[in-house]
Amino acid sequence: MVVRHDFEPKILGFLCNWCCYAGADLAGVSRYQYPPNIRVIRVMCSGRVDPKFIFRAFSRGADGVFIGGCWLGECHYVTEGNYEAEKMTNRCKKLLEQIGLNPERLRIEWVSASEGIRFAEIITNFTKQLKELGPLGIGEGKDLEQLKRDIEAAESYIRRKLISYYIDPDK
Ligand code: FES
């Protein structure tokens, strides 16, 4: 694939406070270099990230969404939110595919508080991948009106399904 050098993707990152956010902080303190394309929202657990947040980010101009959590088995909450986050991410990837957007625009990774270098490498790699994909929608051959309609359709689907999703995530 061709890397578009004139395009700087916008990434919205949801980072769990206890691991990935601390890993990102360590990357900064250690001065590991990575592209400045990510804007971060700190959440207490990756399991807090809601499908609505993801599609809202895409509707507001993000080219990629990143979720960073503790390694599986190391979530700081008994509910083990990172397993839920992984399931939710896979569902949202399917939905992205259904509306004709590349599911690789959504990424979930596990990063511990001591893995600053891993965080820097993941964001470097994700930014490169998004540059290859191009701007959201345009990279998929959609015009802006079509993109808006498709994301609205996904948001409306999520609104309708959300209650049953939380009652039975396997449905
Ligand atoms: Fe980090 Fe749950 S506390 S993923």
PDB file of C-alpha atoms in Angstrom, residues 18-115:
ATOM      1  CA  TRP A  18      -3.775   1.892  35.424  1.00  0.00           C
ATOM      2  CA  CYS A  19      -1.733   0.415  32.595  1.00  0.00           C
ATOM      3  CA  CYS A  20      -1.821   1.912  29.135  1.00  0.00           C
ATOM      4  CA  TYR A  21      -2.086   5.519  30.280  1.00  0.00           C
ATOM      5  CA  ALA A  22       0.870   4.957  32.608  1.00  0.00           C
ATOM      6  CA  GLY A  23       2.718   3.282  29.707  1.00  0.00           C
ATOM      7  CA  ALA A  24       2.028   6.321  27.521  1.00  0.00           C
ATOM      8  CA  ASP A  25       3.237   8.573  30.321  1.00  0.00           C
ATOM      9  CA  LEU A  26       6.413   6.521  30.602  1.00  0.00           C
ATOM     10  CA  ALA A  27       6.938   6.819  26.843  1.00  0.00           C
ATOM     11  CA  GLY A  28       6.785  10.595  27.236  1.00  0.00           C
ATOM     12  CA  VAL A  29       9.022  10.765  30.287  1.00  0.00           C
ATOM     13  CA  SER A  30      11.533   8.432  28.610  1.00  0.00           C
ATOM     14  CA  ARG A  31      11.388  10.574  25.458  1.00  0.00           C
ATOM     15  CA  TYR A  32      10.563   7.675  23.186  1.00  0.00           C
ATOM     16  CA  GLN A  33       9.691   9.098  19.801  1.00  0.00           C
ATOM     17  CA  TYR A  34       6.288   8.455  18.268  1.00  0.00           C
ATOM     18  CA  PRO A  35       4.032  10.445  15.924  1.00  0.00           C
ATOM     19  CA  PRO A  36       1.966  13.204  17.551  1.00  0.00           C
ATOM     20  CA  ASN A  37      -1.267  12.038  15.888  1.00  0.00           C
ATOM     21  CA  ILE A  38      -3.012  10.667  18.966  1.00  0.00           C
ATOM     22  CA  ARG A  39      -5.231  12.596  21.368  1.00  0.00           C
ATOM     23  CA  VAL A  40      -5.916  10.780  24.592  1.00  0.00           C
ATOM     24  CA  ILE A  41      -8.940  10.318  26.811  1.00  0.00           C
ATOM     25  CA  ARG A  42      -8.117   8.620  30.086  1.00  0.00           C
ATOM     26  CA  VAL A  43     -10.671   6.074  31.266  1.00  0.00           C
ATOM     27  CA  MET A  44     -10.534   4.061  34.469  1.00  0.00           C
ATOM     28  CA  CYS A  45     -10.708   0.753  32.574  1.00  0.00           C
ATOM     29  CA  SER A  46     -10.807  -0.229  28.905  1.00  0.00           C
ATOM     30  CA  GLY A  47     -14.142  -1.861  29.756  1.00  0.00           C
ATOM     31  CA  ARG A  48     -15.561   1.647  30.196  1.00  0.00           C
ATOM     32  CA  VAL A  49     -15.298   2.329  26.475  1.00  0.00           C
ATOM     33  CA  ASP A  50     -18.723   2.252  24.933  1.00  0.00           C
ATOM     34  CA  PRO A  51     -19.471   1.536  21.243  1.00  0.00           C
ATOM     35  CA  LYS A  52     -21.133   4.973  21.142  1.00  0.00           C
ATOM     36  CA  PHE A  53     -17.799   6.625  21.986  1.00  0.00           C
ATOM     37  CA  ILE A  54     -16.136   4.907  19.050  1.00  0.00           C
ATOM     38  CA  PHE A  55     -18.671   5.910  16.425  1.00  0.00           C
ATOM     39  CA  ARG A  56     -18.948   9.398  17.906  1.00  0.00           C
ATOM     40  CA  ALA A  57     -15.183   9.720  17.411  1.00  0.00           C
ATOM     41  CA  PHE A  58     -15.486   8.644  13.784  1.00  0.00           C
ATOM     42  CA  SER A  59     -18.410  10.994  13.206  1.00  0.00           C
ATOM     43  CA  ARG A  60     -16.356  13.876  14.634  1.00  0.00           C
ATOM     44  CA  GLY A  61     -13.432  13.331  12.287  1.00  0.00           C
ATOM     45  CA  ALA A  62     -11.180  10.673  13.787  1.00  0.00           C
ATOM     46  CA  ASP A  63      -9.455   8.531  11.163  1.00  0.00           C
ATOM     47  CA  GLY A  64      -8.654   5.869  13.735  1.00  0.00           C
ATOM     48  CA  VAL A  65      -9.668   4.911  17.256  1.00  0.00           C
ATOM     49  CA  PHE A  66      -7.307   3.249  19.683  1.00  0.00           C
ATOM     50  CA  ILE A  67      -8.208   1.455  22.902  1.00  0.00           C
ATOM     51  CA  GLY A  68      -5.407   0.621  25.307  1.00  0.00           C
ATOM     52  CA  GLY A  69      -5.925  -1.582  28.330  1.00  0.00           C
ATOM     53  CA  CYS A  70      -4.130  -3.753  30.839  1.00  0.00           C
ATOM     54  CA  TRP A  71      -2.993  -7.169  29.645  1.00  0.00           C
ATOM     55  CA  LEU A  72      -5.697  -9.833  29.787  1.00  0.00           C
ATOM     56  CA  GLY A  73      -5.847 -11.231  33.314  1.00  0.00           C
ATOM     57  CA  GLU A  74      -4.364  -8.019  34.752  1.00  0.00           C
ATOM     58  CA  CYS A  75      -7.368  -5.686  34.728  1.00  0.00           C
ATOM     59  CA  HIS A  76      -7.592  -3.869  38.062  1.00  0.00           C
ATOM     60  CA  TYR A  77     -11.309  -4.586  38.437  1.00  0.00           C
ATOM     61  CA  VAL A  78     -13.032  -7.832  39.320  1.00  0.00           C
ATOM     62  CA  THR A  79     -15.271  -7.459  36.299  1.00  0.00           C
ATOM     63  CA  GLU A  80     -12.165  -7.846  34.077  1.00  0.00           C
ATOM     64  CA  GLY A  81     -13.205  -5.038  31.813  1.00  0.00           C
ATOM     65  CA  ASN A  82     -10.530  -5.725  29.217  1.00  0.00           C
ATOM     66  CA  TYR A  83     -12.244  -8.965  28.167  1.00  0.00           C
ATOM     67  CA  GLU A  84     -15.434  -6.949  27.671  1.00  0.00           C
ATOM     68  CA  ALA A  85     -13.479  -4.306  25.790  1.00  0.00           C
ATOM     69  CA  GLU A  86     -12.070  -6.939  23.459  1.00  0.00           C
ATOM     70  CA  LYS A  87     -15.534  -8.363  22.727  1.00  0.00           C
ATOM     71  CA  MET A  88     -16.977  -4.885  22.229  1.00  0.00           C
ATOM     72  CA  THR A  89     -14.118  -3.977  19.868  1.00  0.00           C
ATOM     73  CA  ASN A  90     -14.690  -7.074  17.748  1.00  0.00           C
ATOM     74  CA  ARG A  91     -18.381  -6.219  17.483  1.00  0.00           C
ATOM     75  CA  CYS A  92     -17.589  -2.653  16.468  1.00  0.00           C
ATOM     76  CA  LYS A  93     -15.101  -3.903  13.868  1.00  0.00           C
ATOM     77  CA  LYS A  94     -17.873  -6.002  12.326  1.00  0.00           C
ATOM     78  CA  LEU A  95     -20.150  -2.993  12.303  1.00  0.00           C
ATOM     79  CA  LEU A  96     -17.455  -0.881  10.635  1.00  0.00           C
ATOM     80  CA  GLU A  97     -17.138  -3.545   7.976  1.00  0.00           C
ATOM     81  CA  GLN A  98     -20.904  -3.595   7.465  1.00  0.00           C
ATOM     82  CA  ILE A  99     -20.971   0.131   6.759  1.00  0.00           C
ATOM     83  CA  GLY A 100     -18.032  -0.142   4.383  1.00  0.00           C
ATOM     84  CA  LEU A 101     -15.288   1.245   6.616  1.00  0.00           C
ATOM     85  CA  ASN A 102     -12.034  -0.576   7.153  1.00  0.00           C
ATOM     86  CA  PRO A 103     -12.148  -2.347  10.555  1.00  0.00           C
ATOM     87  CA  GLU A 104      -8.412  -1.800  10.933  1.00  0.00           C
ATOM     88  CA  ARG A 105      -9.287   1.787  11.806  1.00  0.00           C
ATOM     89  CA  LEU A 106     -10.206   0.494  15.234  1.00  0.00           C
ATOM     90  CA  ARG A 107      -7.474  -1.080  17.285  1.00  0.00           C
ATOM     91  CA  ILE A 108      -7.224  -2.506  20.788  1.00  0.00           C
ATOM     92  CA  GLU A 109      -3.917  -3.314  22.455  1.00  0.00           C
ATOM     93  CA  TRP A 110      -2.623  -4.245  25.884  1.00  0.00           C
ATOM     94  CA  VAL A 111       0.167  -2.140  27.335  1.00  0.00           C
ATOM     95  CA  SER A 112       1.455  -2.346  30.905  1.00  0.00           C
ATOM     96  CA  ALA A 113       2.668   0.633  32.922  1.00  0.00           C
ATOM     97  CA  SER A 114       6.289  -0.418  32.292  1.00  0.00           C
ATOM     98  CA  GLU A 115       5.900  -0.750  28.522  1.00  0.00           C
TER      99      GLU A 115
END
